[in-house]
Amino acid sequence: MELRKDPITRSWVITGDDVPDSAPRAESFCRFCPDSPDAPQLVSKMPGVGGGPWSARAVVHPTPLYRIEGEPSRRGDGIYDRMSAVGAHEVLVENLRHDRQLWMASDAEIQQFLLLAAQRIQDLKRDARFKYVSIFKNHGNNAGQEFEHSTSQLTATTFVPRRVLYELRAGRDYCKAKERCVFCDIISQELQQNQRVLEVRGDFVALCPYAPRVPYETWIVPRAHEAAFERVGLARAGSVLDLGALLRRTLQRIRTVTGEFHLVLHTSPNTQHQSKSLDYWRTIDDDYHWHIEILPVVAGKAKSYTFKEVYYSPVTSESAVKLLRGAKIEG
Ligand SMILES: [Zn+2]
Ligand SMILES: [Zn+2]
Ligand SMILES: [Zn+2]
């Protein structure tokens, strides 16, 4: 696998014919369960909740897209840029129990999972090679779910992924013009209008964005300005309990519409190391604001389409919020 940069959009893609075999193998055991005979290499684990040996843990992905060893060795190829697929690729096991998904777990269990995510980001940002750490979850066949066990995934990359780069550029431009954070402004208007707010819990808000890319798209955002997720996670463990509860309740709501979704954490890139490209982003702490995006995969009439490169969502966020607010959820 190697990384290639699109010279027009300036975004990196990972490509190669040596595709790791990720087809689900018919195994009689689950490698992420505690008693697995073929457990992947352990990276980190969180203390057990309610008597278990652990609550959440990070392991090396069994068929990683990125390899931890080596240097990115960025090089030219005529007008193009390429580099080696150096990075980290981990599976974050959300729960000890095979089928205890985030929307069924206890708030204390989800808290441990979120704290694990924060710790992994902080740890990987110590590595000067890594510019960004992504955490994401694909659930359901149409969303590209890879493992049956309740898991998320993490990648640490030598570049900032495209969507985050767009957000960073937009946040910086907005802040330059208005001297305010665009996310803070969105949150304050949404709370005031109260047309697209799904739920407020402690320091966090769940809302359907004004211009959704897919029906029932939902964001979870901290109300107070903060660029880096791991800082909230590690400084205020108590507020992570609220975040976990809001995440659980939001996923329960979305599951009344569809069982399949993509979830991604957007947080600030690695600013701990001086680098030519990152020097550009000296204002990140002021103009970026971490958040979780949930993109449901909806079948049938409400299915979303991206035709002619324009997102089309047949459900407005105002209608989405009405339906999701009224959804029957537990706890
Ligand atoms: Zn399992
Ligand atoms: Zn902000
Ligand atoms: Zn985002």
mmCIF file of C-alpha atoms and ligand atoms in Angstrom:
data_model
loop_
_atom_site.group_PDB
_atom_site.id
_atom_site.type_symbol
_atom_site.label_atom_id
_atom_site.label_comp_id
_atom_site.label_asym_id
_atom_site.label_seq_id
_atom_site.Cartn_x
_atom_site.Cartn_y
_atom_site.Cartn_z
ATOM 1 C CA MET A 1 0.000 0.000 0.000
ATOM 2 C CA GLU A 2 1.193 3.548 -0.637
ATOM 3 C CA LEU A 3 -0.107 7.098 -0.225
ATOM 4 C CA ARG A 4 -0.608 9.344 -3.244
ATOM 5 C CA LYS A 5 -1.608 12.990 -3.250
ATOM 6 C CA ASP A 6 -4.240 14.319 -5.640
ATOM 7 C CA PRO A 7 -2.510 17.478 -6.931
ATOM 8 C CA ILE A 8 -5.855 19.229 -7.514
ATOM 9 C CA THR A 9 -7.685 18.703 -4.214
ATOM 10 C CA ARG A 10 -4.394 18.253 -2.301
ATOM 11 C CA SER A 11 -5.871 15.241 -0.515
ATOM 12 C CA TRP A 12 -4.055 11.971 0.103
ATOM 13 C CA VAL A 13 -5.431 8.585 -0.901
ATOM 14 C CA ILE A 14 -4.201 5.146 0.106
ATOM 15 C CA THR A 15 -3.875 2.757 -2.803
ATOM 16 C CA GLY A 16 -2.171 -0.486 -3.747
ATOM 17 C CA ASP A 17 -2.826 -3.879 -5.244
ATOM 18 C CA ASP A 18 -1.554 -5.660 -2.140
ATOM 19 C CA VAL A 19 -4.962 -5.289 -0.453
ATOM 20 C CA PRO A 20 -5.077 -6.934 2.954
ATOM 21 C CA ASP A 21 -7.538 -9.793 3.157
ATOM 22 C CA SER A 22 -10.353 -8.228 5.136
ATOM 23 C CA ALA A 23 -13.168 -10.534 4.042
ATOM 24 C CA PRO A 24 -14.813 -11.895 7.187
ATOM 25 C CA ARG A 25 -13.368 -15.309 7.788
ATOM 26 C CA ALA A 26 -15.621 -18.102 8.928
ATOM 27 C CA GLU A 27 -13.960 -18.598 12.286
ATOM 28 C CA SER A 28 -15.487 -20.504 15.115
ATOM 29 C CA PHE A 29 -14.207 -17.951 17.621
ATOM 30 C CA CYS A 30 -14.027 -14.174 17.868
ATOM 31 C CA ARG A 31 -10.497 -12.834 18.135
ATOM 32 C CA PHE A 32 -11.640 -9.812 20.165
ATOM 33 C CA CYS A 33 -13.423 -11.771 22.897
ATOM 34 C CA PRO A 34 -11.488 -12.189 26.164
ATOM 35 C CA ASP A 35 -10.911 -15.951 25.743
ATOM 36 C CA SER A 36 -9.777 -15.810 22.089
ATOM 37 C CA PRO A 37 -7.166 -18.441 21.120
ATOM 38 C CA ASP A 38 -5.792 -16.027 18.477
ATOM 39 C CA ALA A 39 -5.848 -12.653 20.232
ATOM 40 C CA PRO A 40 -4.339 -9.696 18.340
ATOM 41 C CA GLN A 41 -1.402 -7.806 19.852
ATOM 42 C CA LEU A 42 -2.555 -5.736 22.841
ATOM 43 C CA VAL A 43 -1.731 -2.020 22.799
ATOM 44 C CA SER A 44 -3.597 -0.716 25.839
ATOM 45 C CA LYS A 45 -6.478 -1.621 28.130
ATOM 46 C CA MET A 46 -8.804 0.092 30.561
ATOM 47 C CA PRO A 47 -9.683 -1.212 34.051
ATOM 48 C CA GLY A 48 -12.728 -3.442 34.347
ATOM 49 C CA VAL A 49 -16.165 -2.141 35.248
ATOM 50 C CA GLY A 50 -18.265 -4.279 37.577
ATOM 51 C CA GLY A 51 -15.705 -7.020 38.118
ATOM 52 C CA GLY A 52 -14.540 -7.742 34.531
ATOM 53 C CA PRO A 53 -10.807 -8.121 33.723
ATOM 54 C CA TRP A 54 -10.945 -5.060 31.429
ATOM 55 C CA SER A 55 -13.621 -2.738 30.042
ATOM 56 C CA ALA A 56 -12.225 -1.557 26.705
ATOM 57 C CA ARG A 57 -8.941 -2.205 24.957
ATOM 58 C CA ALA A 58 -6.886 -1.254 21.927
ATOM 59 C CA VAL A 59 -5.284 -3.984 19.807
ATOM 60 C CA VAL A 60 -3.325 -3.928 16.552
ATOM 61 C CA HIS A 61 -5.645 -4.380 13.544
ATOM 62 C CA PRO A 62 -5.228 -7.970 12.278
ATOM 63 C CA THR A 63 -4.874 -6.766 8.641
ATOM 64 C CA PRO A 64 -3.596 -3.189 9.000
ATOM 65 C CA LEU A 65 -3.701 -0.665 6.143
ATOM 66 C CA TYR A 66 -0.867 1.283 7.772
ATOM 67 C CA ARG A 67 2.363 -0.072 9.215
ATOM 68 C CA ILE A 68 3.964 1.412 12.301
ATOM 69 C CA GLU A 69 7.614 0.898 11.271
ATOM 70 C CA GLY A 70 9.633 3.204 9.037
ATOM 71 C CA GLU A 71 9.602 6.739 7.768
ATOM 72 C CA PRO A 72 6.968 8.210 5.449
ATOM 73 C CA SER A 73 9.807 8.997 2.963
ATOM 74 C CA ARG A 74 7.796 11.548 1.039
ATOM 75 C CA ARG A 75 9.031 11.845 -2.531
ATOM 76 C CA GLY A 76 8.164 13.374 -5.866
ATOM 77 C CA ASP A 77 7.009 11.514 -8.954
ATOM 78 C CA GLY A 78 7.033 14.171 -11.694
ATOM 79 C CA ILE A 79 4.318 16.611 -10.628
ATOM 80 C CA TYR A 80 2.957 14.106 -8.091
ATOM 81 C CA ASP A 81 3.720 13.344 -4.423
ATOM 82 C CA ARG A 82 3.783 9.932 -2.832
ATOM 83 C CA MET A 83 4.783 8.426 0.508
ATOM 84 C CA SER A 84 4.840 5.071 2.252
ATOM 85 C CA ALA A 85 1.766 3.946 4.166
ATOM 86 C CA VAL A 86 3.393 4.496 7.557
ATOM 87 C CA GLY A 87 0.949 4.889 10.424
ATOM 88 C CA ALA A 88 -0.955 3.030 13.087
ATOM 89 C CA HIS A 89 -4.094 0.966 12.576
ATOM 90 C CA GLU A 90 -5.780 -0.296 15.719
ATOM 91 C CA VAL A 91 -9.080 -1.869 16.671
ATOM 92 C CA LEU A 92 -10.698 -0.324 19.751
ATOM 93 C CA VAL A 93 -12.673 -3.065 21.445
ATOM 94 C CA GLU A 94 -15.553 -1.138 23.003
ATOM 95 C CA ASN A 95 -16.705 -3.808 25.387
ATOM 96 C CA LEU A 96 -15.650 -7.105 26.906
ATOM 97 C CA ARG A 97 -18.880 -8.652 25.709
ATOM 98 C CA HIS A 98 -19.141 -9.644 22.068
ATOM 99 C CA ASP A 99 -22.537 -8.131 21.341
ATOM 100 C CA ARG A 100 -22.717 -5.317 23.883
ATOM 101 C CA GLN A 101 -22.795 -2.411 21.446
ATOM 102 C CA LEU A 102 -22.362 1.246 22.499
ATOM 103 C CA TRP A 103 -26.114 1.849 22.603
ATOM 104 C CA MET A 104 -26.635 -1.036 25.043
ATOM 105 C CA ALA A 105 -23.587 -0.584 27.270
ATOM 106 C CA SER A 106 -23.685 1.132 30.657
ATOM 107 C CA ASP A 107 -22.601 4.759 30.872
ATOM 108 C CA ALA A 108 -19.553 3.686 32.929
ATOM 109 C CA GLU A 109 -18.528 1.234 30.187
ATOM 110 C CA ILE A 110 -18.893 3.847 27.432
ATOM 111 C CA GLN A 111 -16.915 6.283 29.585
ATOM 112 C CA GLN A 112 -14.015 3.804 29.717
ATOM 113 C CA PHE A 113 -14.173 3.366 25.932
ATOM 114 C CA LEU A 114 -14.099 7.153 25.374
ATOM 115 C CA LEU A 115 -11.215 7.528 27.828
ATOM 116 C CA LEU A 116 -9.327 4.793 25.975
ATOM 117 C CA ALA A 117 -9.866 6.717 22.729
ATOM 118 C CA ALA A 118 -8.559 9.916 24.366
ATOM 119 C CA GLN A 119 -5.495 8.115 25.731
ATOM 120 C CA ARG A 120 -4.683 6.496 22.398
ATOM 121 C CA ILE A 121 -4.892 9.873 20.609
ATOM 122 C CA GLN A 122 -2.667 11.519 23.200
ATOM 123 C CA ASP A 123 -0.159 8.679 23.054
ATOM 124 C CA LEU A 124 0.035 8.598 19.231
ATOM 125 C CA LYS A 125 0.414 12.393 19.032
ATOM 126 C CA ARG A 126 3.743 12.000 20.841
ATOM 127 C CA ASP A 127 5.016 10.440 17.619
ATOM 128 C CA ALA A 128 6.205 13.330 15.431
ATOM 129 C CA ARG A 129 5.575 11.316 12.246
ATOM 130 C CA PHE A 130 1.805 11.317 12.822
ATOM 131 C CA LYS A 131 -0.141 14.415 11.818
ATOM 132 C CA TYR A 132 -3.615 13.121 12.644
ATOM 133 C CA VAL A 133 -5.393 10.391 14.610
ATOM 134 C CA SER A 134 -8.817 9.272 13.316
ATOM 135 C CA ILE A 135 -11.356 7.288 15.308
ATOM 136 C CA PHE A 136 -14.345 5.846 13.500
ATOM 137 C CA LYS A 137 -16.972 3.148 13.640
ATOM 138 C CA ASN A 138 -18.743 1.556 10.683
ATOM 139 C CA HIS A 139 -21.797 -0.409 11.729
ATOM 140 C CA GLY A 140 -23.868 -2.595 9.405
ATOM 141 C CA ASN A 141 -23.066 -4.358 6.133
ATOM 142 C CA ASN A 142 -23.866 -1.311 3.989
ATOM 143 C CA ALA A 143 -21.639 0.825 6.217
ATOM 144 C CA GLY A 144 -18.641 -1.473 5.755
ATOM 145 C CA GLN A 145 -18.635 -3.142 9.167
ATOM 146 C CA GLU A 146 -15.565 -5.368 9.446
ATOM 147 C CA PHE A 147 -15.938 -7.309 12.691
ATOM 148 C CA GLU A 148 -18.896 -8.728 14.575
ATOM 149 C CA HIS A 149 -17.553 -7.796 18.018
ATOM 150 C CA SER A 150 -18.510 -4.316 19.246
ATOM 151 C CA THR A 151 -15.497 -2.361 17.989
ATOM 152 C CA SER A 152 -14.348 0.969 16.582
ATOM 153 C CA GLN A 153 -11.135 1.586 14.681
ATOM 154 C CA LEU A 154 -8.255 4.028 14.919
ATOM 155 C CA THR A 155 -5.744 5.177 12.329
ATOM 156 C CA ALA A 156 -2.787 7.477 12.897
ATOM 157 C CA THR A 157 -1.627 8.982 9.613
ATOM 158 C CA THR A 158 1.235 11.089 8.304
ATOM 159 C CA PHE A 159 -1.311 13.478 6.769
ATOM 160 C CA VAL A 160 -4.591 15.154 7.771
ATOM 161 C CA PRO A 161 -7.631 13.469 6.118
ATOM 162 C CA ARG A 162 -9.501 15.515 3.508
ATOM 163 C CA ARG A 163 -12.754 16.268 5.334
ATOM 164 C CA VAL A 164 -10.892 17.436 8.452
ATOM 165 C CA LEU A 165 -8.609 19.566 6.304
ATOM 166 C CA TYR A 166 -11.674 21.255 4.760
ATOM 167 C CA GLU A 167 -13.026 21.938 8.236
ATOM 168 C CA LEU A 168 -9.700 23.292 9.477
ATOM 169 C CA ARG A 169 -9.395 25.650 6.510
ATOM 170 C CA ALA A 170 -13.012 26.802 6.839
ATOM 171 C CA GLY A 171 -12.660 27.272 10.606
ATOM 172 C CA ARG A 172 -9.524 29.315 10.151
ATOM 173 C CA ASP A 173 -11.088 31.530 7.456
ATOM 174 C CA TYR A 174 -14.212 32.140 9.570
ATOM 175 C CA CYS A 175 -12.146 32.959 12.631
ATOM 176 C CA LYS A 176 -9.959 35.314 10.627
ATOM 177 C CA ALA A 177 -13.011 37.228 9.399
ATOM 178 C CA LYS A 178 -15.126 37.223 12.583
ATOM 179 C CA GLU A 179 -12.673 36.455 15.395
ATOM 180 C CA ARG A 180 -15.018 33.708 16.558
ATOM 181 C CA CYS A 181 -15.139 29.934 16.251
ATOM 182 C CA VAL A 182 -17.646 28.824 13.594
ATOM 183 C CA PHE A 183 -18.658 25.791 15.662
ATOM 184 C CA CYS A 184 -19.304 27.935 18.756
ATOM 185 C CA ASP A 185 -21.471 30.214 16.593
ATOM 186 C CA ILE A 186 -23.384 27.224 15.185
ATOM 187 C CA ILE A 187 -24.032 25.830 18.671
ATOM 188 C CA SER A 188 -25.201 29.151 20.033
ATOM 189 C CA GLN A 189 -27.623 29.726 17.123
ATOM 190 C CA GLU A 190 -28.916 26.142 17.267
ATOM 191 C CA LEU A 191 -29.575 26.358 21.020
ATOM 192 C CA GLN A 192 -31.335 29.672 20.526
ATOM 193 C CA GLN A 193 -33.508 28.542 17.580
ATOM 194 C CA ASN A 194 -34.065 25.066 19.037
ATOM 195 C CA GLN A 195 -35.258 23.616 15.715
ATOM 196 C CA ARG A 196 -32.499 21.115 15.106
ATOM 197 C CA VAL A 197 -31.306 20.353 18.652
ATOM 198 C CA LEU A 198 -31.889 16.726 19.537
ATOM 199 C CA GLU A 199 -30.771 16.735 23.161
ATOM 200 C CA VAL A 200 -28.554 18.637 25.584
ATOM 201 C CA ARG A 201 -26.736 16.667 28.249
ATOM 202 C CA GLY A 202 -24.247 18.298 30.618
ATOM 203 C CA ASP A 203 -21.551 19.992 28.552
ATOM 204 C CA PHE A 204 -22.667 18.396 25.262
ATOM 205 C CA VAL A 205 -25.276 18.956 22.546
ATOM 206 C CA ALA A 206 -26.623 16.502 19.958
ATOM 207 C CA LEU A 207 -27.998 18.277 16.887
ATOM 208 C CA CYS A 208 -28.925 17.648 13.268
ATOM 209 C CA PRO A 209 -26.826 19.978 11.099
ATOM 210 C CA TYR A 210 -28.472 22.760 9.069
ATOM 211 C CA ALA A 211 -27.225 21.307 5.764
ATOM 212 C CA PRO A 212 -27.185 17.513 6.201
ATOM 213 C CA ARG A 213 -25.263 15.258 3.825
ATOM 214 C CA VAL A 214 -27.508 12.276 4.597
ATOM 215 C CA PRO A 215 -30.937 11.957 6.247
ATOM 216 C CA TYR A 216 -30.744 12.013 10.066
ATOM 217 C CA GLU A 217 -27.094 13.144 10.088
ATOM 218 C CA THR A 218 -26.325 14.019 13.713
ATOM 219 C CA TRP A 219 -23.421 15.769 15.422
ATOM 220 C CA ILE A 220 -22.420 15.602 19.059
ATOM 221 C CA VAL A 221 -20.532 18.738 20.065
ATOM 222 C CA PRO A 222 -19.125 20.091 23.352
ATOM 223 C CA ARG A 223 -20.846 23.360 24.280
ATOM 224 C CA ALA A 224 -17.637 24.958 25.531
ATOM 225 C CA HIS A 225 -14.925 25.702 23.019
ATOM 226 C CA GLU A 226 -12.238 23.000 22.811
ATOM 227 C CA ALA A 227 -10.205 21.945 19.764
ATOM 228 C CA ALA A 228 -8.866 18.621 21.034
ATOM 229 C CA PHE A 229 -11.100 15.752 22.151
ATOM 230 C CA GLU A 230 -8.378 14.128 24.230
ATOM 231 C CA ARG A 231 -8.017 17.228 26.431
ATOM 232 C CA VAL A 232 -11.688 17.060 27.476
ATOM 233 C CA GLY A 233 -11.444 13.334 27.927
ATOM 234 C CA LEU A 234 -8.401 13.382 30.121
ATOM 235 C CA ALA A 235 -8.986 16.566 32.103
ATOM 236 C CA ARG A 236 -12.653 16.044 32.946
ATOM 237 C CA ALA A 237 -13.470 12.359 33.218
ATOM 238 C CA GLY A 238 -16.815 13.238 34.819
ATOM 239 C CA SER A 239 -18.026 15.065 31.753
ATOM 240 C CA VAL A 240 -17.105 12.025 29.640
ATOM 241 C CA LEU A 241 -19.848 10.155 31.492
ATOM 242 C CA ASP A 242 -22.348 12.694 30.118
ATOM 243 C CA LEU A 243 -20.828 12.394 26.667
ATOM 244 C CA GLY A 244 -21.163 8.593 26.853
ATOM 245 C CA ALA A 245 -24.802 8.847 27.913
ATOM 246 C CA LEU A 246 -25.580 11.297 25.108
ATOM 247 C CA LEU A 247 -23.829 9.077 22.561
ATOM 248 C CA ARG A 248 -25.754 6.032 23.777
ATOM 249 C CA ARG A 249 -29.112 7.817 23.676
ATOM 250 C CA THR A 250 -28.408 9.361 20.256
ATOM 251 C CA LEU A 251 -27.463 5.989 18.758
ATOM 252 C CA GLN A 252 -30.639 4.492 20.232
ATOM 253 C CA ARG A 253 -32.654 7.225 18.526
ATOM 254 C CA ILE A 254 -30.905 6.707 15.190
ATOM 255 C CA ARG A 255 -31.444 2.968 15.452
ATOM 256 C CA THR A 256 -35.188 3.542 15.375
ATOM 257 C CA VAL A 257 -34.627 4.755 11.786
ATOM 258 C CA THR A 258 -31.749 2.514 10.646
ATOM 259 C CA GLY A 259 -29.360 -0.016 12.136
ATOM 260 C CA GLU A 260 -26.503 1.067 9.891
ATOM 261 C CA PHE A 261 -24.299 4.108 10.312
ATOM 262 C CA HIS A 262 -20.846 5.632 10.088
ATOM 263 C CA LEU A 263 -19.523 7.427 13.154
ATOM 264 C CA VAL A 264 -16.382 9.553 13.127
ATOM 265 C CA LEU A 265 -14.588 11.737 15.648
ATOM 266 C CA HIS A 266 -13.189 14.987 14.278
ATOM 267 C CA THR A 267 -10.522 16.511 16.476
ATOM 268 C CA SER A 268 -7.507 18.777 16.078
ATOM 269 C CA PRO A 269 -4.443 17.427 14.289
ATOM 270 C CA ASN A 270 -1.100 16.861 15.976
ATOM 271 C CA THR A 271 0.184 20.287 16.971
ATOM 272 C CA GLN A 272 2.772 19.040 19.467
ATOM 273 C CA HIS A 273 5.609 18.924 16.982
ATOM 274 C CA GLN A 274 7.019 21.765 14.936
ATOM 275 C CA SER A 275 6.733 21.115 11.244
ATOM 276 C CA LYS A 276 6.633 23.216 8.110
ATOM 277 C CA SER A 277 3.104 22.225 7.174
ATOM 278 C CA LEU A 278 1.727 22.473 10.712
ATOM 279 C CA ASP A 279 3.242 25.871 11.366
ATOM 280 C CA TYR A 280 0.498 27.058 9.071
ATOM 281 C CA TRP A 281 -2.042 25.977 11.680
ATOM 282 C CA ARG A 282 -0.840 27.999 14.651
ATOM 283 C CA THR A 283 -4.420 29.143 15.317
ATOM 284 C CA ILE A 284 -6.013 25.673 15.470
ATOM 285 C CA ASP A 285 -6.738 25.903 19.194
ATOM 286 C CA ASP A 286 -8.849 29.010 18.570
ATOM 287 C CA ASP A 287 -10.582 28.111 15.336
ATOM 288 C CA TYR A 288 -11.257 24.378 15.530
ATOM 289 C CA HIS A 289 -13.796 22.626 17.780
ATOM 290 C CA TRP A 290 -13.923 18.834 18.129
ATOM 291 C CA HIS A 291 -17.130 16.901 17.426
ATOM 292 C CA ILE A 292 -18.551 13.492 16.623
ATOM 293 C CA GLU A 293 -20.419 13.029 13.326
ATOM 294 C CA ILE A 294 -22.935 10.220 12.861
ATOM 295 C CA LEU A 295 -23.945 9.506 9.270
ATOM 296 C CA PRO A 296 -26.818 7.004 9.159
ATOM 297 C CA VAL A 297 -27.155 4.728 6.132
ATOM 298 C CA VAL A 298 -30.843 4.820 5.295
ATOM 299 C CA ALA A 299 -32.585 2.406 2.917
ATOM 300 C CA GLY A 300 -35.656 2.957 0.746
ATOM 301 C CA LYS A 301 -37.408 6.225 0.084
ATOM 302 C CA ALA A 302 -35.317 8.328 2.455
ATOM 303 C CA LYS A 303 -32.065 7.001 0.965
ATOM 304 C CA SER A 304 -29.532 9.740 0.281
ATOM 305 C CA TYR A 305 -27.929 10.284 -3.093
ATOM 306 C CA THR A 306 -24.789 12.043 -4.143
ATOM 307 C CA PHE A 307 -25.480 12.851 -7.747
ATOM 308 C CA LYS A 308 -23.643 15.464 -9.758
ATOM 309 C CA GLU A 309 -21.395 15.804 -6.694
ATOM 310 C CA VAL A 310 -24.152 17.436 -4.636
ATOM 311 C CA TYR A 311 -25.438 15.761 -1.489
ATOM 312 C CA TYR A 312 -29.187 15.226 -1.589
ATOM 313 C CA SER A 313 -31.040 14.392 1.599
ATOM 314 C CA PRO A 314 -34.825 13.907 1.207
ATOM 315 C CA VAL A 315 -35.345 14.570 4.942
ATOM 316 C CA THR A 316 -34.659 18.028 6.376
ATOM 317 C CA SER A 317 -32.924 18.242 9.734
ATOM 318 C CA GLU A 318 -36.001 19.951 11.225
ATOM 319 C CA SER A 319 -38.119 16.866 10.370
ATOM 320 C CA ALA A 320 -35.318 14.513 11.387
ATOM 321 C CA VAL A 321 -35.109 16.087 14.838
ATOM 322 C CA LYS A 322 -38.885 15.849 15.343
ATOM 323 C CA LEU A 323 -38.819 12.143 14.601
ATOM 324 C CA LEU A 324 -35.652 11.370 16.577
ATOM 325 C CA ARG A 325 -36.739 13.410 19.611
ATOM 326 C CA GLY A 326 -39.941 11.401 19.770
ATOM 327 C CA ALA A 327 -38.154 8.050 19.386
ATOM 328 C CA LYS A 328 -38.737 5.556 22.194
ATOM 329 C CA ILE A 329 -35.418 4.914 23.931
ATOM 330 C CA GLU A 330 -34.389 3.234 27.169
ATOM 331 C CA GLY A 331 -32.618 4.928 30.031
HETATM 332 ZN ZN ZN B 1 -16.204 -11.146 20.331
HETATM 333 ZN ZN ZN B 2 -15.639 26.644 19.336
HETATM 334 ZN ZN ZN B 3 -16.464 17.304 11.191
#
